[in-house]
mmCIF file of C-alpha atoms and ligand atoms in Angstrom:
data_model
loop_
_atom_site.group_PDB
_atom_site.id
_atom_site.type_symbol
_atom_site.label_atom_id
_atom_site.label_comp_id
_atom_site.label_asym_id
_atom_site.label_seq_id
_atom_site.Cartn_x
_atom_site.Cartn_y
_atom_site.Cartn_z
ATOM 1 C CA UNK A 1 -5.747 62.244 -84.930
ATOM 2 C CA UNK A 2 -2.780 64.326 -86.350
ATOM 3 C CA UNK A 3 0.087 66.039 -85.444
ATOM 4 C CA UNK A 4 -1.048 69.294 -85.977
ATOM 5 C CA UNK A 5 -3.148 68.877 -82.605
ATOM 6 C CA UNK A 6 -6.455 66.944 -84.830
ATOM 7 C CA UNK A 7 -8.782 65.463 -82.338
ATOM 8 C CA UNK A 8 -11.037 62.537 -82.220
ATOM 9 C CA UNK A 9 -13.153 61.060 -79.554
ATOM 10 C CA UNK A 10 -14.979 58.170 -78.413
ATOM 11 C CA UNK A 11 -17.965 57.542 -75.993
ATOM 12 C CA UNK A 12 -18.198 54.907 -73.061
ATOM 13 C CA UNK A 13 -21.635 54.197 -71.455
ATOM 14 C CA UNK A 14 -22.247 51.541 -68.288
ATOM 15 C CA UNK A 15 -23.962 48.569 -69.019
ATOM 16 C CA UNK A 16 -25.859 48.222 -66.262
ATOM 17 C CA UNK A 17 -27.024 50.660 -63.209
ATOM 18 C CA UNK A 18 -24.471 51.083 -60.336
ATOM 19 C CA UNK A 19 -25.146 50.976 -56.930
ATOM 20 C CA UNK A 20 -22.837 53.633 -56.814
ATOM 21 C CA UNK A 21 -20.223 56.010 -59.017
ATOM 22 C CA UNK A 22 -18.086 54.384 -61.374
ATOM 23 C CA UNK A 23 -15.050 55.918 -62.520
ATOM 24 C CA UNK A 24 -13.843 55.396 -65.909
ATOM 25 C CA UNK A 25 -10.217 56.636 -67.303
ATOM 26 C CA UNK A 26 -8.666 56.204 -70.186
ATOM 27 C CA UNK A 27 -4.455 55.804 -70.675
ATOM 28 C CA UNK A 28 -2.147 56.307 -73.314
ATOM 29 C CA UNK A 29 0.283 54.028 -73.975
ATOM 30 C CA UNK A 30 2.616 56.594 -75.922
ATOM 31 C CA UNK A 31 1.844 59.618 -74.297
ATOM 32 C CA UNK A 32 4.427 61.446 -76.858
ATOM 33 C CA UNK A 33 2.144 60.551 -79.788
ATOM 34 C CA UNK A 34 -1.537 60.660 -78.499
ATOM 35 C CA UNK A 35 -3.244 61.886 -74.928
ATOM 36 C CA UNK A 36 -6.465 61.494 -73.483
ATOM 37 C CA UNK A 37 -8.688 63.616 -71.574
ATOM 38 C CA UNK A 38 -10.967 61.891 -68.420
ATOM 39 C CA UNK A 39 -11.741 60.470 -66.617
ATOM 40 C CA UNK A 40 -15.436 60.212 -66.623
ATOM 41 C CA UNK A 41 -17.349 59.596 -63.811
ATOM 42 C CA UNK A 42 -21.106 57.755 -63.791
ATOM 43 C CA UNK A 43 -23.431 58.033 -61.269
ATOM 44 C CA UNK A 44 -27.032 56.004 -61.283
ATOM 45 C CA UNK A 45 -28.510 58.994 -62.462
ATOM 46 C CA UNK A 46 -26.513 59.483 -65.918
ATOM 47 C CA UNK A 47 -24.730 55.773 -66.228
ATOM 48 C CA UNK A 48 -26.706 55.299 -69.838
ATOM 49 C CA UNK A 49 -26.052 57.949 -70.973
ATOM 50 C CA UNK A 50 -22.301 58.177 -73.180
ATOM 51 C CA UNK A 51 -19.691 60.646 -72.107
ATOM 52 C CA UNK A 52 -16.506 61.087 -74.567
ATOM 53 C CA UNK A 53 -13.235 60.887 -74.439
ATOM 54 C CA UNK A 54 -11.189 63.260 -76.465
ATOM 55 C CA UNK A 55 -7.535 62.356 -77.818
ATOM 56 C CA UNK A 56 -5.617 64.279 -79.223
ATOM 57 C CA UNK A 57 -2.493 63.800 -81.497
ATOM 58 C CA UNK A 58 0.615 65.117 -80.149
ATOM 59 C CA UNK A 59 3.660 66.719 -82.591
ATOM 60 C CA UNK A 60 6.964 65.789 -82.730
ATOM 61 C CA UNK A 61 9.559 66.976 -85.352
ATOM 62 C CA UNK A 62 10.716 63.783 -86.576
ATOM 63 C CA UNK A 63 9.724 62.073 -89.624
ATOM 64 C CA UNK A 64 8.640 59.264 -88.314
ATOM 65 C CA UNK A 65 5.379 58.381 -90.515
ATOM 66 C CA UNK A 66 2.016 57.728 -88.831
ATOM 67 C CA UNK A 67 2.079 56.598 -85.548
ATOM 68 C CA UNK A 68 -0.150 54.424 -83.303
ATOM 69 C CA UNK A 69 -1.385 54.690 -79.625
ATOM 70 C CA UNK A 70 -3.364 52.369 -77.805
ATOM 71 C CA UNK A 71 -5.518 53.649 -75.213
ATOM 72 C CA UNK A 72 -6.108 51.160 -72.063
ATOM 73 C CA UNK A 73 -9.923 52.362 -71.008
ATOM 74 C CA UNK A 74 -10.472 50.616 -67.304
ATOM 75 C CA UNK A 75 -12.784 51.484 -64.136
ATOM 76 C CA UNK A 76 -11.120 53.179 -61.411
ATOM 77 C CA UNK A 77 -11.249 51.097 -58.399
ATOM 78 C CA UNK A 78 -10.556 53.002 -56.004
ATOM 79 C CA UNK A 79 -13.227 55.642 -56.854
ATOM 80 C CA UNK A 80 -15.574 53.311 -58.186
ATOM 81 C CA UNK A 81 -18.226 50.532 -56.653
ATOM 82 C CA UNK A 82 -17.136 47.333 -55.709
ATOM 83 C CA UNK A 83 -19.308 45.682 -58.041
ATOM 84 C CA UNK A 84 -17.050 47.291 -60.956
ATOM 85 C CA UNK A 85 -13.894 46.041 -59.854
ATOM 86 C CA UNK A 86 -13.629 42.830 -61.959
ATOM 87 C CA UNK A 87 -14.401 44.755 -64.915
ATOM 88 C CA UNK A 88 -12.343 43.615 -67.353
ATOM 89 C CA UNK A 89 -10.208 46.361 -69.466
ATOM 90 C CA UNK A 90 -10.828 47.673 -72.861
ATOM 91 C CA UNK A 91 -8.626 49.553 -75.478
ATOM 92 C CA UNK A 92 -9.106 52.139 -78.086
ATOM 93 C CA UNK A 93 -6.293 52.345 -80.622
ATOM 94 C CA UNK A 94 -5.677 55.757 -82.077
ATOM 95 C CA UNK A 95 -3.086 56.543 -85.564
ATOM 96 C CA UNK A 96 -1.361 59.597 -85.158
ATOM 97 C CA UNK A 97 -0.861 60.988 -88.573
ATOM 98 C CA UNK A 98 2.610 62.200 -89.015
ATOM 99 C CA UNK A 99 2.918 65.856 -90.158
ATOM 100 C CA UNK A 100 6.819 65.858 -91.219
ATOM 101 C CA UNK A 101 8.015 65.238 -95.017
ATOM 102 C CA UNK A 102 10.773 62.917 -95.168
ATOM 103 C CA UNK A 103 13.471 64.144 -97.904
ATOM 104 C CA UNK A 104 16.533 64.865 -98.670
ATOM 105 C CA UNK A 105 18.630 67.254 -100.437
ATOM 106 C CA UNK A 106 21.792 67.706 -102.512
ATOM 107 C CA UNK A 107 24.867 70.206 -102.641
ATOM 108 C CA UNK A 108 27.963 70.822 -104.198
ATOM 109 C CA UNK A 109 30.766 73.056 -103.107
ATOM 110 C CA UNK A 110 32.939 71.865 -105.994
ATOM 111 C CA UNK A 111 32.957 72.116 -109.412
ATOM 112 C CA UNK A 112 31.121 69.490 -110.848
ATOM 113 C CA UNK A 113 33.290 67.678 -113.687
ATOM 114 C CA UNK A 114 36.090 64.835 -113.270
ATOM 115 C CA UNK A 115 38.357 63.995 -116.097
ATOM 116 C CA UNK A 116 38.615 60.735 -117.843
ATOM 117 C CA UNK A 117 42.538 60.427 -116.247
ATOM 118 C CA UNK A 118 40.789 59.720 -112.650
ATOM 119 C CA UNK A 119 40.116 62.802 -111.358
ATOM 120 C CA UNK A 120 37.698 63.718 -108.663
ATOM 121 C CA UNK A 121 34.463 65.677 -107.169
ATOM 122 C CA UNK A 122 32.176 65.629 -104.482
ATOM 123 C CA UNK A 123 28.705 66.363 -104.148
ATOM 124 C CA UNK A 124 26.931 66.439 -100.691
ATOM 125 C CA UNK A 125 23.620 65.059 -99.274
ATOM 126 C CA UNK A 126 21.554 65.462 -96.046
ATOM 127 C CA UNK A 127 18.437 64.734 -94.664
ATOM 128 C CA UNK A 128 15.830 67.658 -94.672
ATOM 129 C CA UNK A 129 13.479 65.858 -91.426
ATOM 130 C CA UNK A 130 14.972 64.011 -88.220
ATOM 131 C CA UNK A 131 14.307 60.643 -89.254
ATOM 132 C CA UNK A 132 12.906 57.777 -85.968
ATOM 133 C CA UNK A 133 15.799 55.157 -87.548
ATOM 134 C CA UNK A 134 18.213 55.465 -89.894
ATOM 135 C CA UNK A 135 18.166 56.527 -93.409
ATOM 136 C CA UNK A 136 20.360 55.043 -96.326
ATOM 137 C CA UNK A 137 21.293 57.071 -99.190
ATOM 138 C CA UNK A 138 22.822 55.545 -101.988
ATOM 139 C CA UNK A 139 23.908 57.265 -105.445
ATOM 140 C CA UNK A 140 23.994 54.905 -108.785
ATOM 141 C CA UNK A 141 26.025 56.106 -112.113
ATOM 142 C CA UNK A 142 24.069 56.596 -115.032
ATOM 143 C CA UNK A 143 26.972 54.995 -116.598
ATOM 144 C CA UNK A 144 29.867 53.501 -115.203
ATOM 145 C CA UNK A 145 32.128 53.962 -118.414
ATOM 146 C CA UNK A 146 32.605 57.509 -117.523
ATOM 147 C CA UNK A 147 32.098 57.888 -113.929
ATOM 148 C CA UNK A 148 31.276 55.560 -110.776
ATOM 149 C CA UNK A 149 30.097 56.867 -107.088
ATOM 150 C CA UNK A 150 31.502 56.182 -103.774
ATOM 151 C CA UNK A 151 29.741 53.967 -101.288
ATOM 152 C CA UNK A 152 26.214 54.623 -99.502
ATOM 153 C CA UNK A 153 25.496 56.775 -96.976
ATOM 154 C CA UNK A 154 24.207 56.661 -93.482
ATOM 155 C CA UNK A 155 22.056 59.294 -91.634
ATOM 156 C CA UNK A 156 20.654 58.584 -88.085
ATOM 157 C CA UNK A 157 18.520 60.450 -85.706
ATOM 158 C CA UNK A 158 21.374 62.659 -84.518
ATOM 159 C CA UNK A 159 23.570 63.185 -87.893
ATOM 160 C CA UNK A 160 20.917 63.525 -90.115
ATOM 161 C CA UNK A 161 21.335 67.298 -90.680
ATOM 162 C CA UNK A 162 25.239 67.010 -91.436
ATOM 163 C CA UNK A 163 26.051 67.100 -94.975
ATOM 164 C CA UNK A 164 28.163 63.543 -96.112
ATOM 165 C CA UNK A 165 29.864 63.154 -99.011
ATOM 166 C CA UNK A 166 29.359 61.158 -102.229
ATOM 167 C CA UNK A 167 32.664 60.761 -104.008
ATOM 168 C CA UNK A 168 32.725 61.183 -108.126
ATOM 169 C CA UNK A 169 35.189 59.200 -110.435
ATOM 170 C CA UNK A 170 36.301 59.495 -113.726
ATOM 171 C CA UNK A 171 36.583 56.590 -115.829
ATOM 172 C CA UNK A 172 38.975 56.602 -119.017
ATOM 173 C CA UNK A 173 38.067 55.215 -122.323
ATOM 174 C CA UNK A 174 39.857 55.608 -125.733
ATOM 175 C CA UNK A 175 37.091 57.462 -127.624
ATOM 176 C CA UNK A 176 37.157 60.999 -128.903
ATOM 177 C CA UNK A 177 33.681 61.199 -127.656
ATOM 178 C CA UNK A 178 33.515 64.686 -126.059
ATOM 179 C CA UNK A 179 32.543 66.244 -122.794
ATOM 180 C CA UNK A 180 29.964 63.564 -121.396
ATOM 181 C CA UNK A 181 27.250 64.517 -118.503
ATOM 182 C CA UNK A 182 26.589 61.469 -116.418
ATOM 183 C CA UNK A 183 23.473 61.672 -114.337
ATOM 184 C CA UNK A 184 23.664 60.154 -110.709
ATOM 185 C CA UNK A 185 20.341 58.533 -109.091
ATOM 186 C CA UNK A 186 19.890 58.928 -105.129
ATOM 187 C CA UNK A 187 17.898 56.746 -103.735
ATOM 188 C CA UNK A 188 16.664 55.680 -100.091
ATOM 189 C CA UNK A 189 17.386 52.211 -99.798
ATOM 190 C CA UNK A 190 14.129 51.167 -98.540
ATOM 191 C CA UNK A 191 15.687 47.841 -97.315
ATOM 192 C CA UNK A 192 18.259 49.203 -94.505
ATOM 193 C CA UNK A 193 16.046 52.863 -93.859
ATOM 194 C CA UNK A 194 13.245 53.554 -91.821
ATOM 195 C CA UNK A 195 9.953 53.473 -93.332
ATOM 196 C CA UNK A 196 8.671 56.971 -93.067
ATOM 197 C CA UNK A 197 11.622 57.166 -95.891
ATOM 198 C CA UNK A 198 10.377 54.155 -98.471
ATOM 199 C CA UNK A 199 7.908 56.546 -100.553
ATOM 200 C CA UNK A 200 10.613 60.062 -100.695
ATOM 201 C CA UNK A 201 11.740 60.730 -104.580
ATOM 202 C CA UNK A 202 14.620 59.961 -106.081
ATOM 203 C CA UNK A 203 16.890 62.589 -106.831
ATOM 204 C CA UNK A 204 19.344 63.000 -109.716
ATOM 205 C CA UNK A 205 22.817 64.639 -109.418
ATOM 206 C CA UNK A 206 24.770 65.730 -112.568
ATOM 207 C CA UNK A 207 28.687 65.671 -113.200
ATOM 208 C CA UNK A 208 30.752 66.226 -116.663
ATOM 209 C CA UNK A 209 33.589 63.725 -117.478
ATOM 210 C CA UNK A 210 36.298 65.843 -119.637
ATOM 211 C CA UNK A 211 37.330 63.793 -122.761
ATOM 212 C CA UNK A 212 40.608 63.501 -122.839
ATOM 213 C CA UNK A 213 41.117 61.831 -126.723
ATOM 214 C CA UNK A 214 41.408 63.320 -129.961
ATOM 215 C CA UNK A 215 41.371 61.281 -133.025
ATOM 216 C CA UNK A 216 44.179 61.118 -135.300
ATOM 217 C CA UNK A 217 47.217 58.039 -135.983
ATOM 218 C CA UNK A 218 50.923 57.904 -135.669
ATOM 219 C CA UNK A 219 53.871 56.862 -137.391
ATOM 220 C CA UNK A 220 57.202 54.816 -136.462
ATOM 221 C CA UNK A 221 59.238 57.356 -138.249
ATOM 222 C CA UNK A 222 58.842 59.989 -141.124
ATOM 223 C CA UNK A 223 62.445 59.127 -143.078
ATOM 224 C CA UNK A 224 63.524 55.392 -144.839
ATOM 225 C CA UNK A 225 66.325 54.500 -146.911
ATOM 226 C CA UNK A 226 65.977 51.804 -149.943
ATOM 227 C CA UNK A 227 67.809 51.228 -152.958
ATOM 228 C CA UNK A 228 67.036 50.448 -156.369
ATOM 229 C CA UNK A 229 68.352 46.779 -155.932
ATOM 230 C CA UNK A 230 64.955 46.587 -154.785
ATOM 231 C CA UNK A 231 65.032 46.346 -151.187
ATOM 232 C CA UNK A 232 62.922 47.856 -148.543
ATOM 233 C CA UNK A 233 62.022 49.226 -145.796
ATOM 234 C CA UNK A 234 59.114 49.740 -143.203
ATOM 235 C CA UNK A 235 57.544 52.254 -141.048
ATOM 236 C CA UNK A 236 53.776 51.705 -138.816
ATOM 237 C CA UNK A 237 50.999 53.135 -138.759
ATOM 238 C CA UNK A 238 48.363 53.158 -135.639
ATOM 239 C CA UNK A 239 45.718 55.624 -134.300
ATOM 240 C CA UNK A 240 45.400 57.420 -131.618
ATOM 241 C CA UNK A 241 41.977 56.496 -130.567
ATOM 242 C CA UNK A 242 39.261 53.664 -130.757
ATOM 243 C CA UNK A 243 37.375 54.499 -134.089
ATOM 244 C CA UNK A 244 33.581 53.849 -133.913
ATOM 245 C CA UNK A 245 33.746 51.808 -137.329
ATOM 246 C CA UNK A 246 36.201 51.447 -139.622
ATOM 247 C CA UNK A 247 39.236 53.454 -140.908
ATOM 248 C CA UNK A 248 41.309 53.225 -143.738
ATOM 249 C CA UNK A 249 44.716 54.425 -144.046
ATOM 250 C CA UNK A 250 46.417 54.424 -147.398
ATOM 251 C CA UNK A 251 50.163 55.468 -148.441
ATOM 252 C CA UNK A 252 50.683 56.965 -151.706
ATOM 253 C CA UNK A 253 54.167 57.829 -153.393
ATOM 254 C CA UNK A 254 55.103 60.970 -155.089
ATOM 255 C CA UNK A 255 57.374 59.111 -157.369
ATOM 256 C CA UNK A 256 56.674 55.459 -157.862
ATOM 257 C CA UNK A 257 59.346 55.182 -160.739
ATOM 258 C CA UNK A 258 61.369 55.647 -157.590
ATOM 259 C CA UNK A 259 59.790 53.525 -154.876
ATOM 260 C CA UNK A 260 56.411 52.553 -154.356
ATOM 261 C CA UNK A 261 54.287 51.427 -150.954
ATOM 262 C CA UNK A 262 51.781 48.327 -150.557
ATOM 263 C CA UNK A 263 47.915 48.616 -150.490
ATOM 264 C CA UNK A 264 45.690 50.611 -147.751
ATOM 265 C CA UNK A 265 45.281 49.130 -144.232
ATOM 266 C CA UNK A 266 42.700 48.912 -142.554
ATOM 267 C CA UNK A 267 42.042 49.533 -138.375
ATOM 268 C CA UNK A 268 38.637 48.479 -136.688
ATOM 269 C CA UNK A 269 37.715 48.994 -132.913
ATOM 270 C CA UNK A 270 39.030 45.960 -131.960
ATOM 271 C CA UNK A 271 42.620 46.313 -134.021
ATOM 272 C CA UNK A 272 43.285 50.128 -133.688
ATOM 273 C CA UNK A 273 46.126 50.005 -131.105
ATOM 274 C CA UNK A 274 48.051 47.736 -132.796
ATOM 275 C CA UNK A 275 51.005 49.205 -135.428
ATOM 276 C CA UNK A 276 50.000 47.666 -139.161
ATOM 277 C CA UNK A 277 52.831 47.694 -141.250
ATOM 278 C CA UNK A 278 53.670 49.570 -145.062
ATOM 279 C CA UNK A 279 56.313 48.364 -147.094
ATOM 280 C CA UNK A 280 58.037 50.799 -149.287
ATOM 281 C CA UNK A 281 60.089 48.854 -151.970
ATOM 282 C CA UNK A 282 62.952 50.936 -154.215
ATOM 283 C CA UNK A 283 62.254 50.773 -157.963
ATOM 284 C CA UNK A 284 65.381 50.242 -160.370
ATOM 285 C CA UNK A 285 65.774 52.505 -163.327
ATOM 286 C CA UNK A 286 68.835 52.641 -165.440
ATOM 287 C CA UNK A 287 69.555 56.369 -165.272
ATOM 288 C CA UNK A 288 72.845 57.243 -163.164
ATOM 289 C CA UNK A 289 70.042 59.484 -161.027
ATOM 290 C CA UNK A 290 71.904 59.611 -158.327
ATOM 291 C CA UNK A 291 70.161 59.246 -154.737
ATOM 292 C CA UNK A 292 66.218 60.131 -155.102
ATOM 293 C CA UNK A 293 63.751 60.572 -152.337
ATOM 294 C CA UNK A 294 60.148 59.812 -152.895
ATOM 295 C CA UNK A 295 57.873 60.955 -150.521
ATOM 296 C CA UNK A 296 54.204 59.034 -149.654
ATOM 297 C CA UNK A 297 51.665 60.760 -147.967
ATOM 298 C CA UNK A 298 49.751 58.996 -145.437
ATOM 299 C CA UNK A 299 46.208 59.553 -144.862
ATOM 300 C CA UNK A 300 42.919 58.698 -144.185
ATOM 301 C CA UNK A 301 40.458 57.099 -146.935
ATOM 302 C CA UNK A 302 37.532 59.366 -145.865
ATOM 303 C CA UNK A 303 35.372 57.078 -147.864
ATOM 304 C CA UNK A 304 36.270 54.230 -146.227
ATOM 305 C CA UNK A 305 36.368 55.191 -142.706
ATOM 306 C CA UNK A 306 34.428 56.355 -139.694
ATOM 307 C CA UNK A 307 33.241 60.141 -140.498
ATOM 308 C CA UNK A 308 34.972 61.133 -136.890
ATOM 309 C CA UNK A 309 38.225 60.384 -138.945
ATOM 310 C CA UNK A 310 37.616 62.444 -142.043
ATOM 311 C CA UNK A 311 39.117 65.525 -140.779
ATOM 312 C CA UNK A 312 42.247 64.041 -139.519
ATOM 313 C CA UNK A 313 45.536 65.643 -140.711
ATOM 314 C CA UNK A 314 47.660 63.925 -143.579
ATOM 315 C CA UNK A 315 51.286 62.970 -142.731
ATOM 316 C CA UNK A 316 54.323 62.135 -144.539
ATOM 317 C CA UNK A 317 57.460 59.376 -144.912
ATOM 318 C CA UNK A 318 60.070 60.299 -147.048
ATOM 319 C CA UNK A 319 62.407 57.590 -149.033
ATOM 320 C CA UNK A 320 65.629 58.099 -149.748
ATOM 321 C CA UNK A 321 66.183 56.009 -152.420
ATOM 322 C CA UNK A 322 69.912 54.795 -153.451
ATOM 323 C CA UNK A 323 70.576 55.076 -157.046
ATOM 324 C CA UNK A 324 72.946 51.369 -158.032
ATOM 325 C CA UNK A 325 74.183 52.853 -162.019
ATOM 326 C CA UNK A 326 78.000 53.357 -161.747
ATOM 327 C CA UNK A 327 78.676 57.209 -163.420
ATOM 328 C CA UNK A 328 81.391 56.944 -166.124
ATOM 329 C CA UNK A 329 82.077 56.468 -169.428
ATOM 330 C CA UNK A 330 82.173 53.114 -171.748
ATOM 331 C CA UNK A 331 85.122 52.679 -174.140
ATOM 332 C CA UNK A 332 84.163 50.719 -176.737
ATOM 333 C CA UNK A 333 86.835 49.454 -179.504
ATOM 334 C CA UNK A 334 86.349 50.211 -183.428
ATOM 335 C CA UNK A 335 87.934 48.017 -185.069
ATOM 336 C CA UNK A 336 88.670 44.390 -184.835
ATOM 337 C CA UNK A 337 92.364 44.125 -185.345
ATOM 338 C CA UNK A 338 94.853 45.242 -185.050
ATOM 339 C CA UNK A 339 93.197 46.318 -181.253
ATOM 340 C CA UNK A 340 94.169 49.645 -180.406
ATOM 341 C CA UNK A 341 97.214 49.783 -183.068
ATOM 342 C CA UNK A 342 98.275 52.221 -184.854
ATOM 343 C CA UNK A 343 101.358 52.340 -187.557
ATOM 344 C CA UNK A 344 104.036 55.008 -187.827
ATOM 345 C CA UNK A 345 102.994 55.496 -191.299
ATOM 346 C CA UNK A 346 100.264 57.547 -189.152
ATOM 347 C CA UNK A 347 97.205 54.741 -189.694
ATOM 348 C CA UNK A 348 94.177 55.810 -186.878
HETATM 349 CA CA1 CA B 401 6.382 63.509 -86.838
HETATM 350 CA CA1 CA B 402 40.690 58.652 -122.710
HETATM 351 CA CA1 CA B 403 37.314 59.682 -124.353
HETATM 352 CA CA1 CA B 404 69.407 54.874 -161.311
#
């Protein structure tokens, strides 16, 4: 039978002649899911010949998949011969099929994007059917590196058409990987729901994690002072995010007669966020030049690193260098002797 009032019958017949009316009646052991007409009474005129019960299938408005009542089909005593008494009982077991869809559904009220510093949203479920038990919900990130999900949920018989909320995260990283969509699964967890629930579809639920990194690197300082004694000085270098593959930074002066830098270093994911080190060394002339400055640009070898770097900006680190001639002027003597003499005669 069905909810939607579908009938279905079945016949009894005596065995045997009575010596008088027998009265047969059928009972429902869940009245709420299946009834019975009856009862049926046999005489010795008509006792071979079957008479029908009808059941019928009795609706509800709970999702409670297909239900069974067993009907308990006995003689009557007390309308019925003596000889029909000890007649032992029988039973007719009837499936009530359920006429509710089990589901759920999914709101928002908020805007539907965290940010990778930890922010959060909220996104709503509730049943769409009065479940017979309760109903687990439970909502699994598509991936945890940029946003997890808040426990499951619980819906019983008498909260299942008040909205609950499933709690958003976002999760930080140190890529410059964009705007990323993470899709969240809900699920009835068959395990701890009731089963008119196990076959309802998943859903999926979407929410935007805001990137908060932007490639680029960053210096100790922009300024250094050297000498042309030769001794140096230092400034770091180290990005600002976690490169996908290599990068390559290289210093170049604008005046290595003045000072110069050491070779290119290079930064991999594992290494980025630690400061690597240039050396700029001051380069001796013999020129009375007075202080110089040199200035080395600091960039990224595009060839030689992770296209997300290419476009990064150039920087510079200017060296003042320290110039070590003394100005003045060398007096040299011309003549051996007399040194510096002259006569009165008027000799040079
Ligand atoms: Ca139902
Ligand atoms: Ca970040
Ligand atoms: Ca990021
Ligand atoms: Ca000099």
């Amino acid at each position: 039978v069905t909810e939607a009032g579908g009938t279905d019958t079945f016949t009894v017949v005596l065995d045997a002649e009575p010596a008088g009316d027998v009265v047969i009646r059928a009972s429902s052991n869940d009245a709420g899911e299946a009834q019975v007409g009856g009862p049926l009474t046999f005489t010795d005129s008509n006792w071979d010949t079957p008479q029908a019960f009808t059941i019928t299938g009795v609706d509800d408005s709970i999702a409670d998949g297909d239900q069974q009542a067993t009907f308990t089909v006995e003689v009557k005593d007390g309308e019925s011969h003596d000889a029909y008494d000890d007649v032992a009982d029988q039973s007719v077991t009837a499936t009530n099929a359920d006429d509710e869809t089990a589901g759920f559904q999914l709101a928002a009220t908020q805007v539907q994007s965290v940010t990778e510093a930890g922010s959060t949203t909220n996104f709503s479920a509730r049943l769409t059917t009065e479940p017979a038990g309760d109903v687990v919900l439970r909502a699994s990130s598509g991936d945890p590196g940029e946003a997890t999900v808040g426990a499951p949920l619980t819906f019983t018989s008498s909260n299942w058409d008040t909205y609950q909320w499933f709690t958003v995260t976002g999760v930080d990283d140190d890529l410059d990987d964009g705007d990323q969509v993470t899709a969240f699964t809900v699920e009835v967890k068959d395990g701890e729901s009731h089963d008119a629930y196990d076959g309802v579809a998943d859903m999926n639920w979407n929410v935007t994690t805001t990137d908060d990194d932007t490639v680029g690197f960053t210096l100790s300082t922009t300024s250094v002072s050297v000498a042309e004694t030769g001794s140096t000085a230092t400034f770091t270098v180290v990005l600002d995010t976690e490169p996908e593959g290599d990068v390559v930074i290289r210093a170049s002066s604008s005046d290595s007669g003045e000072a110069q830098v050491g070779g290119p270093l290079t930064f991999t994911s594992s290494n980025w966020d630690t400061p690597q080190v240039f050396t700029i060394t001051g380069i001796d002339d013999s020129i009375a030049d007075g202080e110089q400055q040199a200035v080395f640009t600091v960039e990224v070898l595009d060839a030689s690193s992770h296209d997300a770097y290419d476009g990064v900006a150039d920087q510079s680190v200017t060296a003042a260098v320290a110039d070590d001639e003394t100005p003045g002027i060398a007096v040299t003597q011309g003549r051996s002797y007399p040194a510096n003499t002259v006569a009165e005669y008027g000799s040079t």
